[in-house]
PDB file of C-alpha atoms in Angstrom:
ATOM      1  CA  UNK A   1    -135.924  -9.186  12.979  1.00  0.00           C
ATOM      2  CA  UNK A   2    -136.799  -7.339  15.991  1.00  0.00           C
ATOM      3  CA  UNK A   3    -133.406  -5.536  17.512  1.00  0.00           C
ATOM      4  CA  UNK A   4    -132.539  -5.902  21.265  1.00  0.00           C
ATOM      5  CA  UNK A   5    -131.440  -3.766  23.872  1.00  0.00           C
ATOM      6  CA  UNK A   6    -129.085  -5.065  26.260  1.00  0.00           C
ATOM      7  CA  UNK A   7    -127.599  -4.198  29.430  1.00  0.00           C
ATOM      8  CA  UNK A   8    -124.337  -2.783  30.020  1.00  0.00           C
ATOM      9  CA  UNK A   9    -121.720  -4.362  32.881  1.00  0.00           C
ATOM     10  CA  UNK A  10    -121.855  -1.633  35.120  1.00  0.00           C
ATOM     11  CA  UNK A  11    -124.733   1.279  36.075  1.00  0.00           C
ATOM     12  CA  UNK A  12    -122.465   3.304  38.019  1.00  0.00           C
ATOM     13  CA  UNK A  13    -119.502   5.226  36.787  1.00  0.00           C
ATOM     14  CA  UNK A  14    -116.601   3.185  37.036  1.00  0.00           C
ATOM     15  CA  UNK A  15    -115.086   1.991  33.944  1.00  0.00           C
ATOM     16  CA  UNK A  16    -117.290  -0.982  32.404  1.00  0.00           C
ATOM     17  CA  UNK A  17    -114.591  -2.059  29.702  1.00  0.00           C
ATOM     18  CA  UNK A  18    -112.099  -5.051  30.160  1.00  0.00           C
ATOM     19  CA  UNK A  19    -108.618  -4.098  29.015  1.00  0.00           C
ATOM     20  CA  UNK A  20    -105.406  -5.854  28.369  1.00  0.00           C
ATOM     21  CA  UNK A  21    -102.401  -4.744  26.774  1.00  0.00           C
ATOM     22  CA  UNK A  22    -101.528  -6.792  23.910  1.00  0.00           C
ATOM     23  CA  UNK A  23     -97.580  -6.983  23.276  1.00  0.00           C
ATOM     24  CA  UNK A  24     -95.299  -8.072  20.312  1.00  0.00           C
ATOM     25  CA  UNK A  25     -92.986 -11.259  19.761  1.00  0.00           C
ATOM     26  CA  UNK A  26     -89.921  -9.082  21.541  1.00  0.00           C
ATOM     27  CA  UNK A  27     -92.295  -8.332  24.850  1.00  0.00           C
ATOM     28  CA  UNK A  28     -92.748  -4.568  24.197  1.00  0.00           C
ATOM     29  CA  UNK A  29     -95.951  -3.144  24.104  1.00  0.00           C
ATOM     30  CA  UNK A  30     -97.712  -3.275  20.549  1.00  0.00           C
ATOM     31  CA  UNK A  31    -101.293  -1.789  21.623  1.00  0.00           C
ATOM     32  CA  UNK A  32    -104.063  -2.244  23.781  1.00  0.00           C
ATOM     33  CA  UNK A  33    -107.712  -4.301  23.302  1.00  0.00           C
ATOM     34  CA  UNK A  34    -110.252  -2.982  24.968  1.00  0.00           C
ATOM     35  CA  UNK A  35    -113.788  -5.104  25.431  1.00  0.00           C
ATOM     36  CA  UNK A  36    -117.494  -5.545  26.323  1.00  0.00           C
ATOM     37  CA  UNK A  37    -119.701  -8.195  27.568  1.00  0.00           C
ATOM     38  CA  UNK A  38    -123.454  -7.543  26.465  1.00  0.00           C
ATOM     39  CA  UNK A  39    -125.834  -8.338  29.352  1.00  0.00           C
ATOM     40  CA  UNK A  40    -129.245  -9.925  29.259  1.00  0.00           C
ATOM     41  CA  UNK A  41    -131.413  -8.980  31.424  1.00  0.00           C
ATOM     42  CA  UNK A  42    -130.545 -11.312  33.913  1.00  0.00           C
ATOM     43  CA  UNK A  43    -126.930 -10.298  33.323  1.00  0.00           C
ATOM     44  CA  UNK A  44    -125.981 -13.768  31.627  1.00  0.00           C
ATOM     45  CA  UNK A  45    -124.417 -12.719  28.431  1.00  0.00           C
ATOM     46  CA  UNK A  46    -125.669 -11.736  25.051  1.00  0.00           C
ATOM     47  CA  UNK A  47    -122.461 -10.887  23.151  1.00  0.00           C
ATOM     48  CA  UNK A  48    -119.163  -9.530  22.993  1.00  0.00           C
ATOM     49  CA  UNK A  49    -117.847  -6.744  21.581  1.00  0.00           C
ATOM     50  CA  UNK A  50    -114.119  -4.878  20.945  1.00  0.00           C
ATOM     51  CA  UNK A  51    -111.909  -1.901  19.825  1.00  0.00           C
ATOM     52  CA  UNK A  52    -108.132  -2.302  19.170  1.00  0.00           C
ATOM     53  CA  UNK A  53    -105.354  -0.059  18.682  1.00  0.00           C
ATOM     54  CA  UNK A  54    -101.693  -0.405  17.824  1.00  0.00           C
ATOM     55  CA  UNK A  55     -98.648   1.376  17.024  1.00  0.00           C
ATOM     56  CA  UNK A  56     -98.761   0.091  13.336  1.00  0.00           C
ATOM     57  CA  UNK A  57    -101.804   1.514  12.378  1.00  0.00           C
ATOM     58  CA  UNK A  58    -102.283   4.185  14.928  1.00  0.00           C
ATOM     59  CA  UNK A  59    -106.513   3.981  15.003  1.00  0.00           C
ATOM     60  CA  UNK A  60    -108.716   2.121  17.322  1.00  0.00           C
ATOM     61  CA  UNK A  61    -110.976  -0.003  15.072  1.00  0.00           C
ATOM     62  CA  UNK A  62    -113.313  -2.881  15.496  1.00  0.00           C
ATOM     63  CA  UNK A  63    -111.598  -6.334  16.781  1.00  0.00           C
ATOM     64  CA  UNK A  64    -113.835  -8.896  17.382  1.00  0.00           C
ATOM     65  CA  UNK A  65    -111.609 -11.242  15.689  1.00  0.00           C
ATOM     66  CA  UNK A  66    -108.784 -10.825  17.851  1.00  0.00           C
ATOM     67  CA  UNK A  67    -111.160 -10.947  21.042  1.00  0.00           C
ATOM     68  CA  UNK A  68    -112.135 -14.043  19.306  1.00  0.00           C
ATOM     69  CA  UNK A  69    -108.656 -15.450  18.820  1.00  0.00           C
ATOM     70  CA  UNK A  70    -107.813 -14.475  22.174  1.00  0.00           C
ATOM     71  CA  UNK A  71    -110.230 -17.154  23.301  1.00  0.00           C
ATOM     72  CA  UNK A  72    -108.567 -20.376  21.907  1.00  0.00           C
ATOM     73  CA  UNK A  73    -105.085 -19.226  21.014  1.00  0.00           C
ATOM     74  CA  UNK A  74    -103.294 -19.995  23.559  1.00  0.00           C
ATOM     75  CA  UNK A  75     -99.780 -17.761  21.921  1.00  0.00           C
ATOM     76  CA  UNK A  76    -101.758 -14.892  21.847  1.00  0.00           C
ATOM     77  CA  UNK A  77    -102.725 -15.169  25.072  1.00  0.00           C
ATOM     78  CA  UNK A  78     -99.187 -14.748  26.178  1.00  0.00           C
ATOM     79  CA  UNK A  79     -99.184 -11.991  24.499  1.00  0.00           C
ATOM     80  CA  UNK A  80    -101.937 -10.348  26.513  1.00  0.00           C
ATOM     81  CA  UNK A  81    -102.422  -8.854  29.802  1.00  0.00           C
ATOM     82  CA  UNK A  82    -105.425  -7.930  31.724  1.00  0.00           C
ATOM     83  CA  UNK A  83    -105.209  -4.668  32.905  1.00  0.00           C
ATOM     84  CA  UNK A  84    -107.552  -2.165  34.731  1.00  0.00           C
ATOM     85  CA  UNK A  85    -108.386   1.681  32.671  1.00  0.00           C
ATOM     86  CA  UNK A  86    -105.804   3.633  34.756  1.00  0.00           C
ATOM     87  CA  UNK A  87    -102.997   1.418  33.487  1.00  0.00           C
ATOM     88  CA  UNK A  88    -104.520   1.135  30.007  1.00  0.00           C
ATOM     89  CA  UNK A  89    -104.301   4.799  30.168  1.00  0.00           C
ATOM     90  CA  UNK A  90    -100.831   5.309  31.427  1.00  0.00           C
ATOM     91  CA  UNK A  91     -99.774   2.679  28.638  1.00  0.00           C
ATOM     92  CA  UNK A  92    -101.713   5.272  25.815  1.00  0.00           C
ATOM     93  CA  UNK A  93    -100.269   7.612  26.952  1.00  0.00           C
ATOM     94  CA  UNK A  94     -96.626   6.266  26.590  1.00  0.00           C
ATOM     95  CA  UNK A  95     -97.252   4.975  22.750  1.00  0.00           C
ATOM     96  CA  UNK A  96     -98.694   8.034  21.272  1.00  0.00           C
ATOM     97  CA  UNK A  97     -98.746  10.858  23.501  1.00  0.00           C
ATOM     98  CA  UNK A  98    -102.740  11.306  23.988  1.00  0.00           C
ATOM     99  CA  UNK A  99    -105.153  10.610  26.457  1.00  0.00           C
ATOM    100  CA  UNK A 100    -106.984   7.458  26.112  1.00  0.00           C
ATOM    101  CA  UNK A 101    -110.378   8.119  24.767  1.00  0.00           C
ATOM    102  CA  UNK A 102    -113.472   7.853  26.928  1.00  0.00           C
ATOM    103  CA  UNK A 103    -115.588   4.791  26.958  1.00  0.00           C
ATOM    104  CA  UNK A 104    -118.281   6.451  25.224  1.00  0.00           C
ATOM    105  CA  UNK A 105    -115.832   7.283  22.229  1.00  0.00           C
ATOM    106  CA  UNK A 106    -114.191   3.541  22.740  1.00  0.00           C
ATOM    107  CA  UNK A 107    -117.343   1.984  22.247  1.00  0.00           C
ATOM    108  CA  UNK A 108    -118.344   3.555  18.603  1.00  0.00           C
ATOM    109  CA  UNK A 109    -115.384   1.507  17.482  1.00  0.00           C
ATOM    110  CA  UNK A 110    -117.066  -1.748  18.286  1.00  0.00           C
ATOM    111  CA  UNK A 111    -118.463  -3.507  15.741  1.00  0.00           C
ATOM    112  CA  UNK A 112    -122.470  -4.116  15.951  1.00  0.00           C
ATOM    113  CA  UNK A 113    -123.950  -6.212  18.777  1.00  0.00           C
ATOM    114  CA  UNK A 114    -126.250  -9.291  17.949  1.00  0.00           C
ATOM    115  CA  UNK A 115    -129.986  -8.439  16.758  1.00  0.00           C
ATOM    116  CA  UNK A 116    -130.732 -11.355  18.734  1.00  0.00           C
ATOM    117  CA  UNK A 117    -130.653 -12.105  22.167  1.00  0.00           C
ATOM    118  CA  UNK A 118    -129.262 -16.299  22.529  1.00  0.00           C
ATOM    119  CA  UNK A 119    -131.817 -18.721  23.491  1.00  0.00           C
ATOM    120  CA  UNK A 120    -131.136 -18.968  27.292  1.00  0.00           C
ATOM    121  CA  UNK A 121    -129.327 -22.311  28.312  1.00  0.00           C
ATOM    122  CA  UNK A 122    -131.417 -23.965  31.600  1.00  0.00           C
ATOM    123  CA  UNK A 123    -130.509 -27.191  32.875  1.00  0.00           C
ATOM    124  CA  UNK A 124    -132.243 -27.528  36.254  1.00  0.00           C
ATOM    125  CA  UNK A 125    -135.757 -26.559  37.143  1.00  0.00           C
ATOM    126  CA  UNK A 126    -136.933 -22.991  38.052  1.00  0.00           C
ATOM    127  CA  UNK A 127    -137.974 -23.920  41.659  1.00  0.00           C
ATOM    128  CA  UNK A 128    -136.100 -21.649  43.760  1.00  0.00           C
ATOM    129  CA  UNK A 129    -134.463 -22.754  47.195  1.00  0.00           C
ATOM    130  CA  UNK A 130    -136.725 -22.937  50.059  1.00  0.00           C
ATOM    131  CA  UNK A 131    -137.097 -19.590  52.076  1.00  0.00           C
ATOM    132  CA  UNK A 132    -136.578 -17.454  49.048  1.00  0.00           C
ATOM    133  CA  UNK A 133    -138.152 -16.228  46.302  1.00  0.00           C
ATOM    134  CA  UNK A 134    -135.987 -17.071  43.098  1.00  0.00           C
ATOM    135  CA  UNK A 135    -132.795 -19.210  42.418  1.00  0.00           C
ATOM    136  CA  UNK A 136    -130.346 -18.685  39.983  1.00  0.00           C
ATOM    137  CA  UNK A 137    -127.000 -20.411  38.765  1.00  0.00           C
ATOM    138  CA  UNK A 138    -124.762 -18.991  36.904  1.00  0.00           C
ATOM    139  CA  UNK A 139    -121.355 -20.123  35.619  1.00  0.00           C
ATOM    140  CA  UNK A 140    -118.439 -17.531  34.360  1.00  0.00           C
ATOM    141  CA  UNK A 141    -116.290 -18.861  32.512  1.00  0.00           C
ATOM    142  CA  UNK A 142    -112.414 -18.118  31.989  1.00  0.00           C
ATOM    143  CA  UNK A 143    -109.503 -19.086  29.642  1.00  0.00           C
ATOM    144  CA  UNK A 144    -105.650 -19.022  30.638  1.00  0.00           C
ATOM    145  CA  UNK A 145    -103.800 -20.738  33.643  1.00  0.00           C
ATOM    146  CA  UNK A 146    -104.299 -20.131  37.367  1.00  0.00           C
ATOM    147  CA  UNK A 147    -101.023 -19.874  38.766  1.00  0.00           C
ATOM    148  CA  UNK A 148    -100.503 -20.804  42.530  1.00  0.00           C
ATOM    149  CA  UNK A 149     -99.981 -16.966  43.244  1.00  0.00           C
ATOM    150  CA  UNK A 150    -103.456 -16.383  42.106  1.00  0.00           C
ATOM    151  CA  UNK A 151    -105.076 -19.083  43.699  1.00  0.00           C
ATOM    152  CA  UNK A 152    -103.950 -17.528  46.784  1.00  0.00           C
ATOM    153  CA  UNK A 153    -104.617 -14.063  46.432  1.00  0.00           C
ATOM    154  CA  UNK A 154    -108.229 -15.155  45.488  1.00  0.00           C
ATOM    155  CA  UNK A 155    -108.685 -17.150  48.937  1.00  0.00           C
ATOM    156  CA  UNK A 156    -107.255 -13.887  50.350  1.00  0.00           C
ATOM    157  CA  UNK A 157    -109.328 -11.375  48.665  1.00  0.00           C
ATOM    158  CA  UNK A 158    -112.587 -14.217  49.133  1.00  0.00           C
ATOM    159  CA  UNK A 159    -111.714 -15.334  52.352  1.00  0.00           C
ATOM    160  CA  UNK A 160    -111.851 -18.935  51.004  1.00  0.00           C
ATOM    161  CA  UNK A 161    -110.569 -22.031  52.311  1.00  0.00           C
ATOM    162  CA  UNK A 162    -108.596 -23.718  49.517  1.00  0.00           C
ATOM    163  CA  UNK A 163    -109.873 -27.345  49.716  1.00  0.00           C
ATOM    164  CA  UNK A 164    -107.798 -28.846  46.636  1.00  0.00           C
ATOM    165  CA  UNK A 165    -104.303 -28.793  45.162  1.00  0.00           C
ATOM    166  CA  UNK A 166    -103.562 -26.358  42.136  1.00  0.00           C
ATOM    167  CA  UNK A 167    -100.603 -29.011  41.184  1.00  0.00           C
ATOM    168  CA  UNK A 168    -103.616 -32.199  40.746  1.00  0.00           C
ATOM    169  CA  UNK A 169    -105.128 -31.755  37.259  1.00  0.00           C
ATOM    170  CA  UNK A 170    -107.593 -34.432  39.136  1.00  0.00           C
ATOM    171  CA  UNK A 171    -108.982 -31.928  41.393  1.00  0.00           C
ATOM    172  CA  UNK A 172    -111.735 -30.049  40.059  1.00  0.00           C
ATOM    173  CA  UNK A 173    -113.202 -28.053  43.228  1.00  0.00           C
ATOM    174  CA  UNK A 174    -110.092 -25.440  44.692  1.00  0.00           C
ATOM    175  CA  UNK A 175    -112.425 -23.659  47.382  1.00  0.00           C
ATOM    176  CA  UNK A 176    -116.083 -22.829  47.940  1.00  0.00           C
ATOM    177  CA  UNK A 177    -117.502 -19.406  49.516  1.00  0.00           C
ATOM    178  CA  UNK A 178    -120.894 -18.135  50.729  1.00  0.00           C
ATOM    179  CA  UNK A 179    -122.012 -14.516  51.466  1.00  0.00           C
ATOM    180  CA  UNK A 180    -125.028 -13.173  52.955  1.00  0.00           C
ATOM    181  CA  UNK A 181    -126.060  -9.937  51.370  1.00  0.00           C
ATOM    182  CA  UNK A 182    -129.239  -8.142  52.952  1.00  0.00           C
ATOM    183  CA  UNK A 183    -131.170 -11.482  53.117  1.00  0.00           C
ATOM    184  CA  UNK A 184    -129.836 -12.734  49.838  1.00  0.00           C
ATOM    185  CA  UNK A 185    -127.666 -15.587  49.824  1.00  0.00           C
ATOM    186  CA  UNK A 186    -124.800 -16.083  47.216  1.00  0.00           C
ATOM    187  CA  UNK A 187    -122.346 -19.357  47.088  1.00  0.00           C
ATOM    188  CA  UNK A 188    -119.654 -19.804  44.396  1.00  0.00           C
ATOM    189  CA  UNK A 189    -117.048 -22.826  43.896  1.00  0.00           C
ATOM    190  CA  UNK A 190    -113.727 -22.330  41.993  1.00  0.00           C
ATOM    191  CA  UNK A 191    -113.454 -25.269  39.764  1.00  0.00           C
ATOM    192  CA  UNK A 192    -111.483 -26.846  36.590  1.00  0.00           C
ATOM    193  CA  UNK A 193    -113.713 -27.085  33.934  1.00  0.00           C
ATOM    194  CA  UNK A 194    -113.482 -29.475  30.366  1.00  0.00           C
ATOM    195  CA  UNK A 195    -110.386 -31.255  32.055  1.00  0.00           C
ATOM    196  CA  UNK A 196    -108.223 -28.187  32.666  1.00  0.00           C
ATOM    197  CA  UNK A 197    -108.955 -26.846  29.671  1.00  0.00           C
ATOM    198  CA  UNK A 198    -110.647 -23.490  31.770  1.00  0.00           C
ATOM    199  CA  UNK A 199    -111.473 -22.336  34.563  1.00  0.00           C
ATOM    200  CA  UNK A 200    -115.392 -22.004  36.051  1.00  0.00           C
ATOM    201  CA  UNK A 201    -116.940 -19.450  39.594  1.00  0.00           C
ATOM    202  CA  UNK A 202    -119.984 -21.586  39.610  1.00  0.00           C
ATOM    203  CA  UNK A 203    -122.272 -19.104  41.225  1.00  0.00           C
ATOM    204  CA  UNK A 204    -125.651 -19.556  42.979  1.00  0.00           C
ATOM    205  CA  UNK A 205    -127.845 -16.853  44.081  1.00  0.00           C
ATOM    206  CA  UNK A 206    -130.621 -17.034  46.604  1.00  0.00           C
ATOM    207  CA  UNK A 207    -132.943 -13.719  46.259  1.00  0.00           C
ATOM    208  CA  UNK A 208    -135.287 -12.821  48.839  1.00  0.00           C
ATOM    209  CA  UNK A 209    -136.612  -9.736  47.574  1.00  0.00           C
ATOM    210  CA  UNK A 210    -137.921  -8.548  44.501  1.00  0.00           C
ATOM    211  CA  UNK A 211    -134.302  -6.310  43.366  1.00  0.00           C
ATOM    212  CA  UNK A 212    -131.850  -8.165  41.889  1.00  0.00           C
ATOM    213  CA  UNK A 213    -129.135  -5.357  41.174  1.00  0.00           C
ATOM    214  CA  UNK A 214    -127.016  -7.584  43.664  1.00  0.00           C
ATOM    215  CA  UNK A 215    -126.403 -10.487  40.930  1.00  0.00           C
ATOM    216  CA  UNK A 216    -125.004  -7.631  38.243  1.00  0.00           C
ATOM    217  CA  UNK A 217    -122.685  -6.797  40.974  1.00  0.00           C
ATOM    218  CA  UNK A 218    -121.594  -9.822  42.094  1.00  0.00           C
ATOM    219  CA  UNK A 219    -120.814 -11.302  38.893  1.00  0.00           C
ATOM    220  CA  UNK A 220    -118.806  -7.678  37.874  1.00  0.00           C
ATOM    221  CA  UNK A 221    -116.584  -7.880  40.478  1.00  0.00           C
ATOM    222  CA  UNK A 222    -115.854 -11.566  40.188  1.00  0.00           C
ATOM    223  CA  UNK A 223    -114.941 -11.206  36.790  1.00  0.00           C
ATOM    224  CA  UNK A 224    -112.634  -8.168  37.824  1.00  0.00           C
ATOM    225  CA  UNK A 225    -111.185 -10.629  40.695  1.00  0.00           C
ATOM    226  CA  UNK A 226    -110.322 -13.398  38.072  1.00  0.00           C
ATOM    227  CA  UNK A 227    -108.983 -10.703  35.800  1.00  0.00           C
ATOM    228  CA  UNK A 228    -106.528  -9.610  38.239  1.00  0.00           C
ATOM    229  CA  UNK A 229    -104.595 -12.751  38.392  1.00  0.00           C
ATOM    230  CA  UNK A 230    -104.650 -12.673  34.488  1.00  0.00           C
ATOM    231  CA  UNK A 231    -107.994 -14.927  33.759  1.00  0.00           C
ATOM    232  CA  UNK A 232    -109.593 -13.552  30.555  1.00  0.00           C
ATOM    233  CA  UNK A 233    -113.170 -14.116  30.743  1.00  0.00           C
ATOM    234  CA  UNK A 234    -114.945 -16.150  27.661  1.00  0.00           C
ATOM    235  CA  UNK A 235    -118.921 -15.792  28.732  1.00  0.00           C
ATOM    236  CA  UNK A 236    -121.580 -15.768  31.745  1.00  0.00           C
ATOM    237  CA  UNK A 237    -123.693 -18.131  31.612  1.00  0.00           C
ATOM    238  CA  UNK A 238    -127.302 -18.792  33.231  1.00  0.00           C
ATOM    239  CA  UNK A 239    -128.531 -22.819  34.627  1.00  0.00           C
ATOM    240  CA  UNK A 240    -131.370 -21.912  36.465  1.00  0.00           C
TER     241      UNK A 240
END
């Protein structure tokens, strides 16, 4: 079995790791969960991985089975808040009086990635869009609910029309941007997904040029967007 290498979220230096601060059944903060998505190559993901830490045992230590949980458990999700580093930090801080660790040091507390990359999911051809050299479609998908607050502060922060009503579980497209990003062209729709059950950026990019360091970018920051107004994100997937 032939081990792969995969690509991290980020190649720059701002944090890579998704945080939230998990709390107990009073509200107080219990610890923190701090996670990974592994990246193909075409920055679709390969895995995820997680480190916990909390007050009762006082060590970060692998917990994929909480990110796991965190997934489909919908009372643990209340639980848990999506946070940036600098409030994870500040949070640390409070509990036990050290500095968070860096990500480096975070990171040997995961548990071991896959030693196999997924087969890659394609449902439409590879033809890309006329004018342009490739196509791709990705879809990231989410878990939790999209309040009307965040709905708004994501047409804000996207400039995007809202063309649907949060408060009709029959309407599945809530607004629809496009960008133009030195002759690339990216669209994405916000959309219900499995009946309400999550929440889907359907994203298509148009690449002119050979790079592609755009798409990793685009699909970071997003994910950060979504995580803001408390989406947690479940996986990236590629179409096309």
């Amino acid at each position: 079995m032939t081990t792969t290498s995969f690509t991290r979220q980020t190649a720059d230096s701002s944090p890579a790791l998704h945080y939230y601060v998990v709390r107990d059944g009073a509200g107080d903060p219990e610890g923190l969960l701090a996670e990974e998505f592994l990246l193909a190559a075409d920055y679709s993901s390969a895995g995820l991985v997680s480190g916990g830490w909390s007050r009762s045992e006082g060590r970060w230590c692998d917990a994929a089975a909480t990110s796991r949980r965190l997934r489909v458990d919908a009372a643990l999700r209340e639980r848990v808040t999506p946070v940036g580093r600098t409030a994870a930090a500040a949070l640390y801080r409070d509990l036990c009086g050290a500095d968070l660790p860096n990500e480096t040091a975070l990171r040997a507390c995961f548990g071991a990635p896959p030693a196999q990359m997924p087969r890659p999911l394609r449902l439409n051809g590879s033809e890309a869009t006329s004018g342009f050299r490739e196509t791709r479609v990705y879809r990231i998908l989410f878990t939790d609910e999209l309040t009307q607050d965040g709905l708004a502060a994501l047409s804000e922060a996207w400039q995007m029309p809202i063309t649907g009503d949060l408060a009709d579980p029959e309407v599945r497209i809530l607004g629809a941007v496009r960008r133009q990003v030195s002759g690339d062209a990216f669209r994405w729709d916000l959309r219900r997904v499995a009946a309400g059950a999550a929440w889907g950026l359907d994203v298509t990019c148009d690449l002119l040029g050979d790079r592609d360091e755009a798409v990793g970018v685009l699909l970071r920051d997003l994910t950060t967007q979504m995580r803001q107004q408390g989406m947690i994100p479940v996986t990236v997937d590629r179409f096309r």
